[in-house]
Amino acid sequence: VTLDRYDEDRIVGHLLRDFEHGNSVHVGPGDDCAVVGLKSDTQWQLLKADVIVEDVHFVRDSPPRRIGWKAMARPLSDIAAMGGLPQFALVTIAVKSDTTLRFLETVYGGIADAAKRFNVDIVGGETSRSPGPLFINIALTGRVTARECALRSGGEPGDWLYVTGALGGSIRGKHLRFIPRIEEARWLTANFTIKAMIDLSDGLGADLPRLARASGAGFVLDRDRVPRTRGCTLDHAISDGEDYELLFAVSPQDGSQLERRWAKKFPKLPLTHIGELTARGESARLHGYDHFAKRR
Amino acid sequence: VTLDRYDEDRIVGHLLRDFEHGNSVHVGPGDDCAVVGLKSDTQWQLLKADVIVEDVHFVRDSPPRRIGWKAMARPLSDIAAMGGLPQFALVTIAVKSDTTLRFLETVYGGIADAAKRFNVDIVGGETSRSPGPLFINIALTGRVTARECALRSGGEPGDWLYVTGALGGSIRGKHLRFIPRIEEARWLTANFTIKAMIDLSDGLGADLPRLARASGAGFVLDRDRVPRTRGCTLDHAISDGEDYELLFAVSPQDGSQLERRWAKKFPKLPLTHIGELTARGESARLHGYDHFAKRR
């Protein structure tokens, strides 16, 4: 069996299935970040590592400053999805030895832009030679109070599902310049009970089922409400991926107040009620959604 | 300017030169690990990320279980060099999509071997496609009491320099199966004042000057005392690299007691007094050492 037969979730789940975790691990692999800390602790630490690879996540012609931005913004988006504040980063870069120092400085400039904007302290870096593509791995720590930590798994049937921003079309440039929703997620978790949350890295069509599955629920999606980037079809909005928007679940009684306060606090960023969690097994009845899931 | 004109220390130092650090960073880039925590804290956290790349740190024919072991053992060696205990790991792997699941499972088996032996809890993992070489990044956290934390920078002129094990010849296989000196380093820092310590990843010829420079000192090396792996010349012992042994400095009055107690505690692992730190600028007078440094 070669890897192209597996999707990423299954590979990581499979490889890590036998690892045991000590009691200082609150959440191991499977959520946006690992959460370390005893259940009884009031403050937890978030741990995340993410890699971008040339010709997979960017191309040689991508603006180098944007490559650096993306490398840091991706794990930041995962910290956001937990309701966390980022703290420390380690940057590992593997490059061909004929890379110019100027190129690498510009990539680092983009990493630094994202670090400054979100108060990340870059505490270490390694550079290695690569015989082929450029790799940038960033390991990021964050912190979150236990009360405000948003897992994928806390949703319940009946919860309303919201998504930030507009979806689809990331390949036209957004995937290199998106803004991790740290500030929005912090506001959400500080002011409301966010029962489950995930960032849309693989697209709604992959990440919504993940959130529902982790919550032991099904879901319905109102296809007409899915917010689309201008010029994008519903198919793009569901399947393109790399949106890096937040998808979250709240209790129905919080919904309308959340919408009102959101509109005041973040007037430029749409928040859309796109569906609901249901009892497990009800997903089949959703409005044409499976059609798109199958076409991926 | 392309990167082949720079050595790794200079690249990382150059790229990170403008980053400012908050007051919760005790040691930023430049030591074996980053150390986060306030100076006043009694317990600090260690952060390290390290990558191995196909055709740079191993070849396609290397035993896959050994590739995994090496990926985890390298950052463990850095945690050891601080006197720390490892805690949590995040594993990032980028592979060609025609890689077999069995190969990847075996690599993970090697990572798991090292994790189990040193009580590391693997809390997260990402897998990405790579268009070219296999790439494994491991980010590792550790902890250390402030009192026992061993930096590179604490050595003083007159301190005795010790090295564990035997040096050279790593390419004959040791680079894939070395034992990180976690236990030895913990014993050293718990029982003695280890004024400066580093792990020998690039070889004595590169790492001894690093430790001395960080301590603001020069050094003398007794070439006849350098412990060599069987069949290795002095040149190999100094320049091969990838020994992953500990090099450390202690006050001369601790030396003989340390040697006696070490021989009892670790009878199978040699400990050798190989030289001394000196006032800065005295390095030129050492016994033929510069000769080897230049030949690298």
PDB file of C-alpha atoms in Angstrom, chain A residues 8-193:
ATOM      1  CA  GLU A   8      -3.762  12.529   5.614  1.00  0.00           C
ATOM      2  CA  ASP A   9      -6.067  11.984   8.591  1.00  0.00           C
ATOM      3  CA  ARG A  10      -5.860   8.266   8.212  1.00  0.00           C
ATOM      4  CA  ILE A  11      -2.071   8.200   7.853  1.00  0.00           C
ATOM      5  CA  VAL A  12      -1.407  10.207  10.990  1.00  0.00           C
ATOM      6  CA  GLY A  13      -4.113   8.394  12.927  1.00  0.00           C
ATOM      7  CA  HIS A  14      -2.728   5.076  11.813  1.00  0.00           C
ATOM      8  CA  LEU A  15       0.880   5.879  12.624  1.00  0.00           C
ATOM      9  CA  LEU A  16       0.099   7.300  16.041  1.00  0.00           C
ATOM     10  CA  ARG A  17      -2.476   4.701  17.067  1.00  0.00           C
ATOM     11  CA  ASP A  18      -0.192   2.813  19.431  1.00  0.00           C
ATOM     12  CA  PHE A  19       1.335   5.743  21.242  1.00  0.00           C
ATOM     13  CA  GLU A  20       0.282   6.076  24.853  1.00  0.00           C
ATOM     14  CA  HIS A  21      -0.060   9.443  26.511  1.00  0.00           C
ATOM     15  CA  GLY A  22       0.821  10.460  30.035  1.00  0.00           C
ATOM     16  CA  ASN A  23      -1.626  12.229  32.309  1.00  0.00           C
ATOM     17  CA  SER A  24      -0.086  15.593  31.484  1.00  0.00           C
ATOM     18  CA  VAL A  25      -1.486  15.333  27.961  1.00  0.00           C
ATOM     19  CA  HIS A  26      -4.996  16.709  27.786  1.00  0.00           C
ATOM     20  CA  VAL A  27      -5.394  16.303  24.009  1.00  0.00           C
ATOM     21  CA  GLY A  28      -3.015  14.244  21.856  1.00  0.00           C
ATOM     22  CA  PRO A  29      -2.991  13.943  18.069  1.00  0.00           C
ATOM     23  CA  GLY A  30      -6.236  14.547  16.205  1.00  0.00           C
ATOM     24  CA  ASP A  31      -7.252  18.102  17.035  1.00  0.00           C
ATOM     25  CA  ASP A  32      -5.843  21.308  15.521  1.00  0.00           C
ATOM     26  CA  CYS A  33      -3.170  21.436  18.230  1.00  0.00           C
ATOM     27  CA  ALA A  34      -1.968  19.172  20.996  1.00  0.00           C
ATOM     28  CA  VAL A  35      -2.982  20.403  24.444  1.00  0.00           C
ATOM     29  CA  VAL A  36      -0.619  19.647  27.281  1.00  0.00           C
ATOM     30  CA  GLY A  37      -1.518  20.184  30.887  1.00  0.00           C
ATOM     31  CA  LEU A  38      -3.438  18.269  33.507  1.00  0.00           C
ATOM     32  CA  LYS A  39      -7.213  18.306  33.271  1.00  0.00           C
ATOM     33  CA  SER A  40      -7.196  20.106  36.594  1.00  0.00           C
ATOM     34  CA  ASP A  41      -4.890  22.903  35.393  1.00  0.00           C
ATOM     35  CA  THR A  42      -6.409  26.303  34.707  1.00  0.00           C
ATOM     36  CA  GLN A  43      -3.873  27.163  32.000  1.00  0.00           C
ATOM     37  CA  TRP A  44      -2.877  24.783  29.201  1.00  0.00           C
ATOM     38  CA  GLN A  45      -0.097  24.830  26.635  1.00  0.00           C
ATOM     39  CA  LEU A  46      -0.819  24.331  22.930  1.00  0.00           C
ATOM     40  CA  LEU A  47       1.738  22.651  20.660  1.00  0.00           C
ATOM     41  CA  LYS A  48       1.646  22.621  16.878  1.00  0.00           C
ATOM     42  CA  ALA A  49       4.106  21.963  14.049  1.00  0.00           C
ATOM     43  CA  ASP A  50       3.384  22.498  10.383  1.00  0.00           C
ATOM     44  CA  VAL A  51       5.460  22.240   7.227  1.00  0.00           C
ATOM     45  CA  ILE A  52       5.171  23.847   3.817  1.00  0.00           C
ATOM     46  CA  VAL A  53       6.961  22.244   0.881  1.00  0.00           C
ATOM     47  CA  GLU A  54       7.909  23.727  -2.486  1.00  0.00           C
ATOM     48  CA  ASP A  55       5.682  22.530  -5.333  1.00  0.00           C
ATOM     49  CA  VAL A  56       3.102  21.327  -2.808  1.00  0.00           C
ATOM     50  CA  HIS A  57       2.178  24.448  -0.804  1.00  0.00           C
ATOM     51  CA  PHE A  58       3.862  27.088  -2.955  1.00  0.00           C
ATOM     52  CA  VAL A  59       5.915  27.295  -6.129  1.00  0.00           C
ATOM     53  CA  ARG A  60       9.368  28.659  -6.793  1.00  0.00           C
ATOM     54  CA  ASP A  61       7.782  31.790  -8.304  1.00  0.00           C
ATOM     55  CA  SER A  62       5.653  32.571  -5.234  1.00  0.00           C
ATOM     56  CA  PRO A  63       6.794  35.866  -3.667  1.00  0.00           C
ATOM     57  CA  PRO A  64       9.344  34.796  -1.012  1.00  0.00           C
ATOM     58  CA  ARG A  65       7.960  37.139   1.623  1.00  0.00           C
ATOM     59  CA  ARG A  66       4.551  35.500   1.133  1.00  0.00           C
ATOM     60  CA  ILE A  67       6.082  32.038   1.428  1.00  0.00           C
ATOM     61  CA  GLY A  68       7.406  33.002   4.850  1.00  0.00           C
ATOM     62  CA  TRP A  69       4.090  34.544   5.866  1.00  0.00           C
ATOM     63  CA  LYS A  70       2.241  31.365   4.924  1.00  0.00           C
ATOM     64  CA  ALA A  71       4.679  29.128   6.812  1.00  0.00           C
ATOM     65  CA  MET A  72       3.954  31.015  10.046  1.00  0.00           C
ATOM     66  CA  ALA A  73       0.276  31.779   9.386  1.00  0.00           C
ATOM     67  CA  ARG A  74      -0.709  28.116   8.994  1.00  0.00           C
ATOM     68  CA  PRO A  75       0.202  26.948  12.512  1.00  0.00           C
ATOM     69  CA  LEU A  76      -1.116  30.291  13.832  1.00  0.00           C
ATOM     70  CA  SER A  77      -4.466  29.365  12.316  1.00  0.00           C
ATOM     71  CA  ASP A  78      -4.378  26.120  14.311  1.00  0.00           C
ATOM     72  CA  ILE A  79      -3.626  27.990  17.530  1.00  0.00           C
ATOM     73  CA  ALA A  80      -6.591  30.247  16.701  1.00  0.00           C
ATOM     74  CA  ALA A  81      -8.839  27.211  16.216  1.00  0.00           C
ATOM     75  CA  MET A  82      -8.198  26.252  19.859  1.00  0.00           C
ATOM     76  CA  GLY A  83      -8.930  29.784  21.107  1.00  0.00           C
ATOM     77  CA  GLY A  84      -5.265  30.195  22.021  1.00  0.00           C
ATOM     78  CA  LEU A  85      -2.648  32.927  22.109  1.00  0.00           C
ATOM     79  CA  PRO A  86       0.597  32.049  20.309  1.00  0.00           C
ATOM     80  CA  GLN A  87       3.873  32.343  22.197  1.00  0.00           C
ATOM     81  CA  PHE A  88       7.090  30.759  20.931  1.00  0.00           C
ATOM     82  CA  ALA A  89       8.224  29.539  17.521  1.00  0.00           C
ATOM     83  CA  LEU A  90      11.059  27.371  16.203  1.00  0.00           C
ATOM     84  CA  VAL A  91      11.777  27.720  12.486  1.00  0.00           C
ATOM     85  CA  THR A  92      13.418  24.905  10.523  1.00  0.00           C
ATOM     86  CA  ILE A  93      14.351  25.541   6.903  1.00  0.00           C
ATOM     87  CA  ALA A  94      15.904  23.086   4.445  1.00  0.00           C
ATOM     88  CA  VAL A  95      17.175  24.668   1.218  1.00  0.00           C
ATOM     89  CA  LYS A  96      19.335  23.892  -1.754  1.00  0.00           C
ATOM     90  CA  SER A  97      22.820  25.208  -1.265  1.00  0.00           C
ATOM     91  CA  ASP A  98      22.592  27.404  -4.356  1.00  0.00           C
ATOM     92  CA  THR A  99      19.784  29.405  -2.723  1.00  0.00           C
ATOM     93  CA  THR A 100      20.776  33.022  -2.266  1.00  0.00           C
ATOM     94  CA  LEU A 101      21.015  34.556   1.158  1.00  0.00           C
ATOM     95  CA  ARG A 102      18.808  37.375  -0.107  1.00  0.00           C
ATOM     96  CA  PHE A 103      16.006  34.928  -0.968  1.00  0.00           C
ATOM     97  CA  LEU A 104      16.234  33.347   2.457  1.00  0.00           C
ATOM     98  CA  GLU A 105      16.287  36.739   4.174  1.00  0.00           C
ATOM     99  CA  THR A 106      13.117  37.698   2.346  1.00  0.00           C
ATOM    100  CA  VAL A 107      11.411  34.441   3.359  1.00  0.00           C
ATOM    101  CA  TYR A 108      12.444  35.155   6.957  1.00  0.00           C
ATOM    102  CA  GLY A 109      11.072  38.669   6.546  1.00  0.00           C
ATOM    103  CA  GLY A 110       7.658  37.178   5.842  1.00  0.00           C
ATOM    104  CA  ILE A 111       7.960  34.870   8.838  1.00  0.00           C
ATOM    105  CA  ALA A 112       8.898  37.907  10.920  1.00  0.00           C
ATOM    106  CA  ASP A 113       5.917  39.903   9.605  1.00  0.00           C
ATOM    107  CA  ALA A 114       3.514  37.249  10.834  1.00  0.00           C
ATOM    108  CA  ALA A 115       5.427  36.795  14.095  1.00  0.00           C
ATOM    109  CA  LYS A 116       5.302  40.514  14.880  1.00  0.00           C
ATOM    110  CA  ARG A 117       1.649  40.875  14.025  1.00  0.00           C
ATOM    111  CA  PHE A 118       0.669  38.067  16.389  1.00  0.00           C
ATOM    112  CA  ASN A 119       3.287  38.564  19.112  1.00  0.00           C
ATOM    113  CA  VAL A 120       5.173  35.367  18.425  1.00  0.00           C
ATOM    114  CA  ASP A 121       8.676  35.150  19.849  1.00  0.00           C
ATOM    115  CA  ILE A 122      10.993  33.245  17.476  1.00  0.00           C
ATOM    116  CA  VAL A 123      13.319  31.507  19.904  1.00  0.00           C
ATOM    117  CA  GLY A 124      15.197  29.131  17.635  1.00  0.00           C
ATOM    118  CA  GLY A 125      16.046  28.229  14.088  1.00  0.00           C
ATOM    119  CA  GLU A 126      17.834  25.515  12.201  1.00  0.00           C
ATOM    120  CA  THR A 127      18.947  25.552   8.597  1.00  0.00           C
ATOM    121  CA  SER A 128      19.716  22.362   6.710  1.00  0.00           C
ATOM    122  CA  ARG A 129      20.699  21.618   3.161  1.00  0.00           C
ATOM    123  CA  SER A 130      18.051  20.046   0.962  1.00  0.00           C
ATOM    124  CA  PRO A 131      18.919  18.213  -2.239  1.00  0.00           C
ATOM    125  CA  GLY A 132      15.561  19.213  -3.689  1.00  0.00           C
ATOM    126  CA  PRO A 133      12.604  21.334  -2.669  1.00  0.00           C
ATOM    127  CA  LEU A 134      12.513  24.099  -0.070  1.00  0.00           C
ATOM    128  CA  PHE A 135      10.919  22.991   3.224  1.00  0.00           C
ATOM    129  CA  ILE A 136       9.870  25.277   6.046  1.00  0.00           C
ATOM    130  CA  ASN A 137       8.687  23.725   9.285  1.00  0.00           C
ATOM    131  CA  ILE A 138       7.430  25.929  12.080  1.00  0.00           C
ATOM    132  CA  ALA A 139       6.776  24.588  15.551  1.00  0.00           C
ATOM    133  CA  LEU A 140       4.631  26.892  17.616  1.00  0.00           C
ATOM    134  CA  THR A 141       3.564  26.962  21.235  1.00  0.00           C
ATOM    135  CA  GLY A 142       0.564  28.783  22.597  1.00  0.00           C
ATOM    136  CA  ARG A 143      -1.434  29.125  25.745  1.00  0.00           C
ATOM    137  CA  VAL A 144      -5.080  29.018  26.572  1.00  0.00           C
ATOM    138  CA  THR A 145      -7.135  28.904  29.732  1.00  0.00           C
ATOM    139  CA  ALA A 146      -8.860  25.576  30.222  1.00  0.00           C
ATOM    140  CA  ARG A 147     -12.220  27.365  30.267  1.00  0.00           C
ATOM    141  CA  GLU A 148     -11.646  28.988  26.857  1.00  0.00           C
ATOM    142  CA  CYS A 149     -10.003  26.079  25.039  1.00  0.00           C
ATOM    143  CA  ALA A 150     -12.096  25.083  22.002  1.00  0.00           C
ATOM    144  CA  LEU A 151     -11.730  21.480  20.871  1.00  0.00           C
ATOM    145  CA  ARG A 152     -13.269  19.858  17.818  1.00  0.00           C
ATOM    146  CA  SER A 153     -15.099  17.415  20.000  1.00  0.00           C
ATOM    147  CA  GLY A 154     -17.506  19.450  22.115  1.00  0.00           C
ATOM    148  CA  GLY A 155     -20.344  19.968  19.643  1.00  0.00           C
ATOM    149  CA  GLU A 156     -23.837  18.505  20.213  1.00  0.00           C
ATOM    150  CA  PRO A 157     -26.828  17.839  17.987  1.00  0.00           C
ATOM    151  CA  GLY A 158     -28.795  21.042  17.517  1.00  0.00           C
ATOM    152  CA  ASP A 159     -25.765  23.356  17.769  1.00  0.00           C
ATOM    153  CA  TRP A 160     -25.605  26.058  15.142  1.00  0.00           C
ATOM    154  CA  LEU A 161     -22.628  26.085  12.798  1.00  0.00           C
ATOM    155  CA  TYR A 162     -20.925  29.336  11.833  1.00  0.00           C
ATOM    156  CA  VAL A 163     -18.150  30.135   9.426  1.00  0.00           C
ATOM    157  CA  THR A 164     -16.084  33.332   9.205  1.00  0.00           C
ATOM    158  CA  GLY A 165     -15.207  35.116   5.971  1.00  0.00           C
ATOM    159  CA  ALA A 166     -15.813  33.816   2.457  1.00  0.00           C
ATOM    160  CA  LEU A 167     -14.748  30.442   1.104  1.00  0.00           C
ATOM    161  CA  GLY A 168     -13.139  29.248  -2.105  1.00  0.00           C
ATOM    162  CA  GLY A 169     -10.610  30.541  -4.575  1.00  0.00           C
ATOM    163  CA  SER A 170      -7.612  30.398  -2.245  1.00  0.00           C
ATOM    164  CA  ILE A 171      -5.312  29.427  -5.114  1.00  0.00           C
ATOM    165  CA  ARG A 172      -5.837  32.875  -6.644  1.00  0.00           C
ATOM    166  CA  GLY A 173      -3.615  34.255  -3.887  1.00  0.00           C
ATOM    167  CA  LYS A 174      -5.406  34.047  -0.558  1.00  0.00           C
ATOM    168  CA  HIS A 175      -3.447  30.944   0.428  1.00  0.00           C
ATOM    169  CA  LEU A 176      -0.323  33.123   0.595  1.00  0.00           C
ATOM    170  CA  ARG A 177      -1.768  36.137   2.407  1.00  0.00           C
ATOM    171  CA  PHE A 178      -4.584  34.981   4.669  1.00  0.00           C
ATOM    172  CA  ILE A 179      -4.955  36.389   8.171  1.00  0.00           C
ATOM    173  CA  PRO A 180      -5.047  33.788  10.942  1.00  0.00           C
ATOM    174  CA  ARG A 181      -8.206  34.409  12.978  1.00  0.00           C
ATOM    175  CA  ILE A 182      -6.420  34.692  16.322  1.00  0.00           C
ATOM    176  CA  GLU A 183      -8.155  37.885  17.379  1.00  0.00           C
ATOM    177  CA  GLU A 184     -11.601  36.680  16.328  1.00  0.00           C
ATOM    178  CA  ALA A 185     -11.195  33.308  18.036  1.00  0.00           C
ATOM    179  CA  ARG A 186      -9.984  34.928  21.247  1.00  0.00           C
ATOM    180  CA  TRP A 187     -13.014  37.213  21.260  1.00  0.00           C
ATOM    181  CA  LEU A 188     -15.358  34.310  20.567  1.00  0.00           C
ATOM    182  CA  THR A 189     -13.978  32.100  23.330  1.00  0.00           C
ATOM    183  CA  ALA A 190     -13.813  34.963  25.823  1.00  0.00           C
ATOM    184  CA  ASN A 191     -17.427  36.002  25.248  1.00  0.00           C
ATOM    185  CA  PHE A 192     -19.323  32.843  24.310  1.00  0.00           C
ATOM    186  CA  THR A 193     -19.258  29.135  24.919  1.00  0.00           C
TER     187      THR A 193
END
